[in-house]
GROMACS .gro file of C-alpha atoms in nm:
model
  326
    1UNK     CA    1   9.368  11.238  10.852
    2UNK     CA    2   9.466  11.405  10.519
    3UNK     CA    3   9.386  11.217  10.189
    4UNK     CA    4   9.697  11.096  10.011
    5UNK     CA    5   9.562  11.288   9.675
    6UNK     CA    6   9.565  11.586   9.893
    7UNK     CA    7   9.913  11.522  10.051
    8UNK     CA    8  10.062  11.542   9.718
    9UNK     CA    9  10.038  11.205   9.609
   10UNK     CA   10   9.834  11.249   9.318
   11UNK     CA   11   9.943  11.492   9.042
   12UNK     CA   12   9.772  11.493   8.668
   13UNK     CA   13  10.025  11.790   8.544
   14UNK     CA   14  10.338  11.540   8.667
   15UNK     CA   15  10.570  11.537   8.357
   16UNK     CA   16  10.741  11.251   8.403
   17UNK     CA   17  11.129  11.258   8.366
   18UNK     CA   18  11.358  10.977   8.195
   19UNK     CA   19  11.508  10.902   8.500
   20UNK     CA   20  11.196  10.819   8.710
   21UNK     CA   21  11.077  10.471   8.773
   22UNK     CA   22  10.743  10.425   8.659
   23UNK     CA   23  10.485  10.150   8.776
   24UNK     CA   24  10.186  10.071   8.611
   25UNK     CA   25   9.955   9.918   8.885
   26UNK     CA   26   9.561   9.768   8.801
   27UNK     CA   27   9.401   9.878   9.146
   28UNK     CA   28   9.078   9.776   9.201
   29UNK     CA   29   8.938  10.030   9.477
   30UNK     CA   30   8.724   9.910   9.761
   31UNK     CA   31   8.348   9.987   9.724
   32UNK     CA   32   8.280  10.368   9.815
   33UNK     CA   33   8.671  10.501   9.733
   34UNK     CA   34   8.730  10.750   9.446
   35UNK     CA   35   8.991  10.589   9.202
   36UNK     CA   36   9.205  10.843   9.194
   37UNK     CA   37   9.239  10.821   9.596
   38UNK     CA   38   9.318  10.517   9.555
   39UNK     CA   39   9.604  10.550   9.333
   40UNK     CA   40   9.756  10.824   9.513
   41UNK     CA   41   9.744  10.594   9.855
   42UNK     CA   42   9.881  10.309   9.628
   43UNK     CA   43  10.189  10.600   9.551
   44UNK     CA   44  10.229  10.705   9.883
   45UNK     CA   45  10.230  10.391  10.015
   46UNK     CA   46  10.463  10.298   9.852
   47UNK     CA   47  10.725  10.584   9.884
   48UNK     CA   48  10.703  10.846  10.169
   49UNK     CA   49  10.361  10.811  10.325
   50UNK     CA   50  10.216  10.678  10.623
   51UNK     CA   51   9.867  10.668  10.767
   52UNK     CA   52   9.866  11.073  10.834
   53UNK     CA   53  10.075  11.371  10.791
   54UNK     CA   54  10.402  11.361  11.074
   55UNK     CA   55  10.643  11.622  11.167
   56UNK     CA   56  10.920  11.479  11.074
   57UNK     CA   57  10.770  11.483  10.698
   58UNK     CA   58  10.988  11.868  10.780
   59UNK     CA   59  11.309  11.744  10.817
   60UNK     CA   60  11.310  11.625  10.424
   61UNK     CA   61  11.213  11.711  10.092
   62UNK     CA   62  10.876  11.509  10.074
   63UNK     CA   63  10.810  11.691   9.774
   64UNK     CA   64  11.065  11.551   9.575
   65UNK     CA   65  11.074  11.158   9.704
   66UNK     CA   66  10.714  11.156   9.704
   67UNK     CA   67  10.557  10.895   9.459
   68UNK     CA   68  10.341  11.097   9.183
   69UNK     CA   69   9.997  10.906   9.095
   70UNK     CA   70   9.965  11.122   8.831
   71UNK     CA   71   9.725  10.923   8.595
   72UNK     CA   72   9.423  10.663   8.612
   73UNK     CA   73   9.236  10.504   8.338
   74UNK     CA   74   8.972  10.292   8.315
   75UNK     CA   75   9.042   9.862   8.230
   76UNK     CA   76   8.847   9.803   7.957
   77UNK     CA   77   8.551   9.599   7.996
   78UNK     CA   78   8.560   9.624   8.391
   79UNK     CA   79   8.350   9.826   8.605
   80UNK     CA   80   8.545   9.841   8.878
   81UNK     CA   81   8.925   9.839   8.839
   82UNK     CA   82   9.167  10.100   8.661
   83UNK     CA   83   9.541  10.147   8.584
   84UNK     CA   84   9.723  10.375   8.797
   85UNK     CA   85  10.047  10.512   8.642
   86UNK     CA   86  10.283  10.597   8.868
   87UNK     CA   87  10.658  10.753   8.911
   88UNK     CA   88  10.873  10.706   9.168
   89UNK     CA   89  11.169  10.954   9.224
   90UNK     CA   90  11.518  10.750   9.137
   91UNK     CA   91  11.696  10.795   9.457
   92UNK     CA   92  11.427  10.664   9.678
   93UNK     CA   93  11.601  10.297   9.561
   94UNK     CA   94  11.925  10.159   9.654
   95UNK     CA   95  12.160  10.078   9.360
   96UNK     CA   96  12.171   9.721   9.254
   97UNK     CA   97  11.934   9.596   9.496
   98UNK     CA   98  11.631   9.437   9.377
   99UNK     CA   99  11.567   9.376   9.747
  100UNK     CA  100  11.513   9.712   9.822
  101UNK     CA  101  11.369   9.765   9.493
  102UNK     CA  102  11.076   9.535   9.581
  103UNK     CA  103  11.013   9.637   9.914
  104UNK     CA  104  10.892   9.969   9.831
  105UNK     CA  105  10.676   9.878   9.495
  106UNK     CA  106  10.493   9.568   9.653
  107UNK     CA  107  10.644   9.547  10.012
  108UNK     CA  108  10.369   9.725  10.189
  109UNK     CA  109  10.093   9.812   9.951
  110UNK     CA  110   9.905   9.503   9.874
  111UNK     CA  111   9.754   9.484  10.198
  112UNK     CA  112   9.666   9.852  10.157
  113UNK     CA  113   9.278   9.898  10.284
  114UNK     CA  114   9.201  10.105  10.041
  115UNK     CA  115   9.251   9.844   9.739
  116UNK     CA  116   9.037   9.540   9.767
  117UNK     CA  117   9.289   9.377   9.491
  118UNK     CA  118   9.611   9.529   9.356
  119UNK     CA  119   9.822   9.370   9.058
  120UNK     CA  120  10.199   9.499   8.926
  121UNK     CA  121  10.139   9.505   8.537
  122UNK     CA  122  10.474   9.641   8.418
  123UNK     CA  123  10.748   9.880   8.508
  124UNK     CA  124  10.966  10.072   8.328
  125UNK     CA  125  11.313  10.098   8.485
  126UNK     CA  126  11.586  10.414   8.377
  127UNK     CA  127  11.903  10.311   8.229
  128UNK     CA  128  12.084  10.528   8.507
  129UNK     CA  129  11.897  10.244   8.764
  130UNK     CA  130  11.947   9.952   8.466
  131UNK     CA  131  12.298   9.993   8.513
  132UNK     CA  132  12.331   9.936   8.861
  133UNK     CA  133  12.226   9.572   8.822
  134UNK     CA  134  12.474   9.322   8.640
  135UNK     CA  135  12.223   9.190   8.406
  136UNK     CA  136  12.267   8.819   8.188
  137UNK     CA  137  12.667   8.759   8.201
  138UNK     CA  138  12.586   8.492   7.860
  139UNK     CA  139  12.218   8.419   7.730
  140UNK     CA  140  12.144   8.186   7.437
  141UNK     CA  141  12.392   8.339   7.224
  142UNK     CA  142  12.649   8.181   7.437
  143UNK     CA  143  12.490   7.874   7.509
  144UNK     CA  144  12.437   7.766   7.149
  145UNK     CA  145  12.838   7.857   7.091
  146UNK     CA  146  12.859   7.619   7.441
  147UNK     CA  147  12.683   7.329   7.252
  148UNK     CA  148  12.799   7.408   6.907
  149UNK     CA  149  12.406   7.427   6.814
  150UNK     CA  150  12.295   7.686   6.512
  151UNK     CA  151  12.013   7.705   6.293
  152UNK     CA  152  11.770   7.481   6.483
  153UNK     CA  153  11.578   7.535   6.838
  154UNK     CA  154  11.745   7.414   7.126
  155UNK     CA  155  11.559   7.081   7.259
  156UNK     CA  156  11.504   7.011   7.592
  157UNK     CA  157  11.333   6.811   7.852
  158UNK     CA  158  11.282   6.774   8.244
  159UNK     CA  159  11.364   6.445   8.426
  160UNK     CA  160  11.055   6.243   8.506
  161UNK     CA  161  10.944   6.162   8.765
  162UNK     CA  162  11.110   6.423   8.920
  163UNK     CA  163  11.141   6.259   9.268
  164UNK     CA  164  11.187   5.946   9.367
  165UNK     CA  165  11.445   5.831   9.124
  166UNK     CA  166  11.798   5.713   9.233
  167UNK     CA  167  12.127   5.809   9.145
  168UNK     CA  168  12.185   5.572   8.874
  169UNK     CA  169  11.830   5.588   8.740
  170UNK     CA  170  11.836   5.941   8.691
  171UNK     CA  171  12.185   5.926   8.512
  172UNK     CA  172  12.024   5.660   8.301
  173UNK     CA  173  11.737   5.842   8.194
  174UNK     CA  174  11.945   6.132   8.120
  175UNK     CA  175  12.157   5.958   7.903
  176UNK     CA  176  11.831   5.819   7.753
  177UNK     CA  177  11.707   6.122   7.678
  178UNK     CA  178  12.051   6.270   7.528
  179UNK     CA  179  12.114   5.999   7.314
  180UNK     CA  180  11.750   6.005   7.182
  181UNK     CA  181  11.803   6.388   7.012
  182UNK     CA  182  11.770   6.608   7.287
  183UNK     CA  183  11.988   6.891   7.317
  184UNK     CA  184  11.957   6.895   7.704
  185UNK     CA  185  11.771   6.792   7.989
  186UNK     CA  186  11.708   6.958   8.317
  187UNK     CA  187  11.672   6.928   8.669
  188UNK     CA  188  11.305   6.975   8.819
  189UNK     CA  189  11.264   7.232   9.083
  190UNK     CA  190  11.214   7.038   9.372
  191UNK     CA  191  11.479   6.778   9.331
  192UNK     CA  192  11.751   6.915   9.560
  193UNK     CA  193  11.907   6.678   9.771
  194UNK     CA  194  11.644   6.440   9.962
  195UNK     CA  195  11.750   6.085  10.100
  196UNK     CA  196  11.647   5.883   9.799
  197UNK     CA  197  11.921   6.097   9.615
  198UNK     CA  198  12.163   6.288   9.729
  199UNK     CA  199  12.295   6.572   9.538
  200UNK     CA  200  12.641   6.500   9.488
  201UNK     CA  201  12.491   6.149   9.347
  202UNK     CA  202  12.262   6.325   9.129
  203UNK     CA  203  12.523   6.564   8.982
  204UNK     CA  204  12.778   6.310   8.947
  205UNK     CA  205  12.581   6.074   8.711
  206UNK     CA  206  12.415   6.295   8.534
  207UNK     CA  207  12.778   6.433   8.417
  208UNK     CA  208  12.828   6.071   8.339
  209UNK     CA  209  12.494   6.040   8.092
  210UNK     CA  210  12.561   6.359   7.944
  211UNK     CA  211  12.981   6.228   7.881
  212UNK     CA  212  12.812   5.863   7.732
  213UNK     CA  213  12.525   6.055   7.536
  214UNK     CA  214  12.777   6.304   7.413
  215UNK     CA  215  13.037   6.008   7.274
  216UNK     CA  216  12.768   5.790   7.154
  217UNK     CA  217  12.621   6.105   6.905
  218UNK     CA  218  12.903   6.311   6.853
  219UNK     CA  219  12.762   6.634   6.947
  220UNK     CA  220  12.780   6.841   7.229
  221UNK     CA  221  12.554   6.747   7.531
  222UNK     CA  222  12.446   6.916   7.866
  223UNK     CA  223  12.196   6.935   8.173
  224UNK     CA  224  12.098   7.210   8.401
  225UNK     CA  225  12.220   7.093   8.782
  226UNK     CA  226  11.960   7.253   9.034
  227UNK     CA  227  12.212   7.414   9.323
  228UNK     CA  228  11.924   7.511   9.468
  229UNK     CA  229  11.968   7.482   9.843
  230UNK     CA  230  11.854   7.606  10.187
  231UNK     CA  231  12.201   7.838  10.299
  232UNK     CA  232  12.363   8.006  10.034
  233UNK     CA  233  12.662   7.864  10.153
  234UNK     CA  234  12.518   7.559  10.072
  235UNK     CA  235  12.463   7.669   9.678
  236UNK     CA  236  12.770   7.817   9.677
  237UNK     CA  237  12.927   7.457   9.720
  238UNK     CA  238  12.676   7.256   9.526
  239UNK     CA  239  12.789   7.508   9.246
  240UNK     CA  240  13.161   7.515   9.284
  241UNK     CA  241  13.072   7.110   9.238
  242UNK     CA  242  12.892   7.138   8.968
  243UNK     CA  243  13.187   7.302   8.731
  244UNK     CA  244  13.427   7.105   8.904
  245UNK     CA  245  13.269   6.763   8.764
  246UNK     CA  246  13.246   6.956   8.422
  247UNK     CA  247  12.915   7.098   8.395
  248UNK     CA  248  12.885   7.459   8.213
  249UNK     CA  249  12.566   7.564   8.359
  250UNK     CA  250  12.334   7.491   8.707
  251UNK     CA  251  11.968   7.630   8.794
  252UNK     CA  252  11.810   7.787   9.016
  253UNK     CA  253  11.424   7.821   9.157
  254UNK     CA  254  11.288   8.152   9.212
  255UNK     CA  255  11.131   8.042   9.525
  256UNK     CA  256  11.493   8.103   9.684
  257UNK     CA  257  11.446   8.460   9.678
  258UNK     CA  258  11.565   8.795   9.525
  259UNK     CA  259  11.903   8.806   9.738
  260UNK     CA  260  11.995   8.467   9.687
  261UNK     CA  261  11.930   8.474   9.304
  262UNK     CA  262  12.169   8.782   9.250
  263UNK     CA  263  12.423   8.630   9.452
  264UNK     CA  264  12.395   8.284   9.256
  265UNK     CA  265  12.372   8.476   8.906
  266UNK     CA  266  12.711   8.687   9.072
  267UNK     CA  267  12.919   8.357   9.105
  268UNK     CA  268  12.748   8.227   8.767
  269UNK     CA  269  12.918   8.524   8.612
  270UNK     CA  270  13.263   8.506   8.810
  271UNK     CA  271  13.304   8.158   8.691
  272UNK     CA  272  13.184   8.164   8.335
  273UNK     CA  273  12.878   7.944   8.407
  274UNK     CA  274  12.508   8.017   8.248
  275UNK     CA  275  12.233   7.970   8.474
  276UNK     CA  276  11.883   7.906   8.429
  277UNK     CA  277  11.588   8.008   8.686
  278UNK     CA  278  11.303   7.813   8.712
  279UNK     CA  279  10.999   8.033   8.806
  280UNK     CA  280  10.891   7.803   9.061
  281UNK     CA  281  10.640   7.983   9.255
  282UNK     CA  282  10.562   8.208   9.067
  283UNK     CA  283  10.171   8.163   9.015
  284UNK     CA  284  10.090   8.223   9.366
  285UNK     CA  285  10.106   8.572   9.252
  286UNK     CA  286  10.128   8.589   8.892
  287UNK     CA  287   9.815   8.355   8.802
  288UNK     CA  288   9.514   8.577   8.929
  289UNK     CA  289   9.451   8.871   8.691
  290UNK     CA  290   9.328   9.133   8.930
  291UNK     CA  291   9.612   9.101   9.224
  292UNK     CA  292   9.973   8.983   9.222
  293UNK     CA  293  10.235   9.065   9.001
  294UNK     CA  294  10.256   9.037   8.625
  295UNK     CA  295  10.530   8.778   8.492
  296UNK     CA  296  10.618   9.031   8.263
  297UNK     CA  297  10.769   9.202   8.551
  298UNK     CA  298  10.952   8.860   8.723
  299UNK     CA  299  11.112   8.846   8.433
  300UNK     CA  300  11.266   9.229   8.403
  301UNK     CA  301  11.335   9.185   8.772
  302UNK     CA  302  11.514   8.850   8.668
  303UNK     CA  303  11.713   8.975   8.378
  304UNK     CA  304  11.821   9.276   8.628
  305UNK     CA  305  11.963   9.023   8.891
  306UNK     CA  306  12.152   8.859   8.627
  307UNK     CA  307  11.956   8.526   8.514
  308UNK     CA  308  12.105   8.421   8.168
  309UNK     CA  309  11.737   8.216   8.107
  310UNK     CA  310  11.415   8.194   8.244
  311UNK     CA  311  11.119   7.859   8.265
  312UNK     CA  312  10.857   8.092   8.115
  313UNK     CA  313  10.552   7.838   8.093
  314UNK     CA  314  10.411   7.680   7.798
  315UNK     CA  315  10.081   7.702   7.596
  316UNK     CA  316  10.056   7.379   7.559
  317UNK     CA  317  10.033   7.046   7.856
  318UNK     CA  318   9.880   7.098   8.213
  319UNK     CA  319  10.005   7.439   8.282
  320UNK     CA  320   9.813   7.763   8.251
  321UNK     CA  321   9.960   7.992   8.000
  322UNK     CA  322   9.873   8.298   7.791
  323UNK     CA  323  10.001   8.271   7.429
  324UNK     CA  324  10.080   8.649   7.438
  325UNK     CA  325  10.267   8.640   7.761
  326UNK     CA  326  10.518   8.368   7.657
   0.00000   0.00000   0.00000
């Protein structure tokens, strides 16, 4: 068995080109493994490698779709973990697909031997990739021309208690909550469609409290309708509801997967709707600060499947959140 800094995996002359993807990983090596081995098994990994060197590693040009390791640094006041900077050849991803763009950075690796804890800190993606990817159809720009709202924050709030609440109770305390001075309310991210509400109830009077909220104030009112579902051809119709009763935007958790979301954010776009993502799900590997995946990177991976808004946390209430991060 070859080590992967000796297979070509690791190279400190790399230059790096504009149209490589870079990844900057924090690898913590297990006790006994040089740091810079560790990065290049992280890069091959990754890309091209397996456990040894093959034959067939002949019948293509390893040397070019080989990930590069080609630099490691030291975290600051840790003794045992370091950022590995590495590039990844364009063409070793399929256009468009944040699918396949995930499966090679953090499909395999993080169960890698050689790393007893491996985090995704940030990524920088080409334009020539970027533009495979449909990105936000709207944003806020649009959705404070969509609620004729300038000069102020938008002001929001989620339905509580998020379950449990019937049809005509949650209609009520949306109109409640319009009426009051929000802007909009939303949709938790597990309210879907259980027996104590179903979701064509649900959508149906809350477009009836945001109609009353929006005639008793005079300005322009709205709620994000979670389409969320288990078969996309069930979101697909819980959406095509959802603008047919009048709404202008529906949500979406990320627990529904990358696939799913850039199909939703697809239709979003083909029928002039904004959608929102809650990141539901995403502190199982987000939260820990030594393995996971950075939310600054959810949210480029987001904004690349087409997302017009993201939940990004808060710094204040019973969440954890880092000031800096939101």
């Amino acid at each position: 068995v070859i080590p992967y800094a000796k297979m070509g995996y690791w190279d400190a002359s790399y230059a790096v080109k504009t149209t490589d993807v870079l990844a900057l990983f924090r690898i913590t090596p297990q006790p006994g493994v040089d740091p810079v081995e560790a990065a290049a098994a992280v890069a091959g990994e990754s890309s091209t490698a397996t456990w040894t060197v093959v034959w067939t590693d002949l019948l293509t040009a390893c040397d070019r779709y080989r990930a590069k390791a080609y630099r490691v640094d030291p975290v600051p006041n840790t003794t045992d973990q370091y950022f590995a900077f590495i590039a990844y050849e364009c063409d070793l991803f399929e256009e468009g697909s944040l699918a396949n763009l995930t499966a090679s950075i953090i499909g395999n690796v993080f169960g890698f031997k050689a790393v007893s804890a491996l985090r995704l800190e940030d990524m920088r993606i080409p334009h020539s990739y970027l533009k495979t990817f449909q990105g936000p159809a709207t944003g806020v720009i649009v959705e404070r021309e969509r609620l004729n709202k300038y000069g102020t924050p938008l002001l929001g709030a989620t339905v509580k208690p998020k379950l449990g609440l019937s049809g005509k109770n949650y209609g009520r305390v949306v109109y409640e909550g319009l009426k009051g001075g929000l802007d909009f309310l939303k949709d938790d991210e597990n309210i879907n469609s259980q027996p104590f509400m179903r979701w064509r109830e649900r959508f149906l009077n809350c477009m009836e409290g945001i109609n009353r909220a929006a005639s008793a104030t005079g300005e322009v009112k709205g709620s994000y309708l979670n389409i969320t579902a288990g078969t996309m051809e069930q979101v697909y119709e819980r959406a095509e509801y959802a603008k047919a009763v009048g709404s202008i935007i529906v949500m979406i958790d990320l627990v529904m997967g990358y696939t799913a979301i850039q199909s939703s954010a697809i239709w979003a776009r083909n029928n002039d709707m904004l959608l929102h993502l809650h990141r539901a799900g995403n502190s199982t590997y987000a939260r820990q600060k030594n393995h996971g995946i950075n939310f600054r990177v959810i949210c480029k991976w987001m904004r690349m499947s087409g997302v017009d808004h993201i939940h990004a946390g808060t710094v204040v209430g019973k969440l954890e959140g880092d000031p800096l991060m939101i």
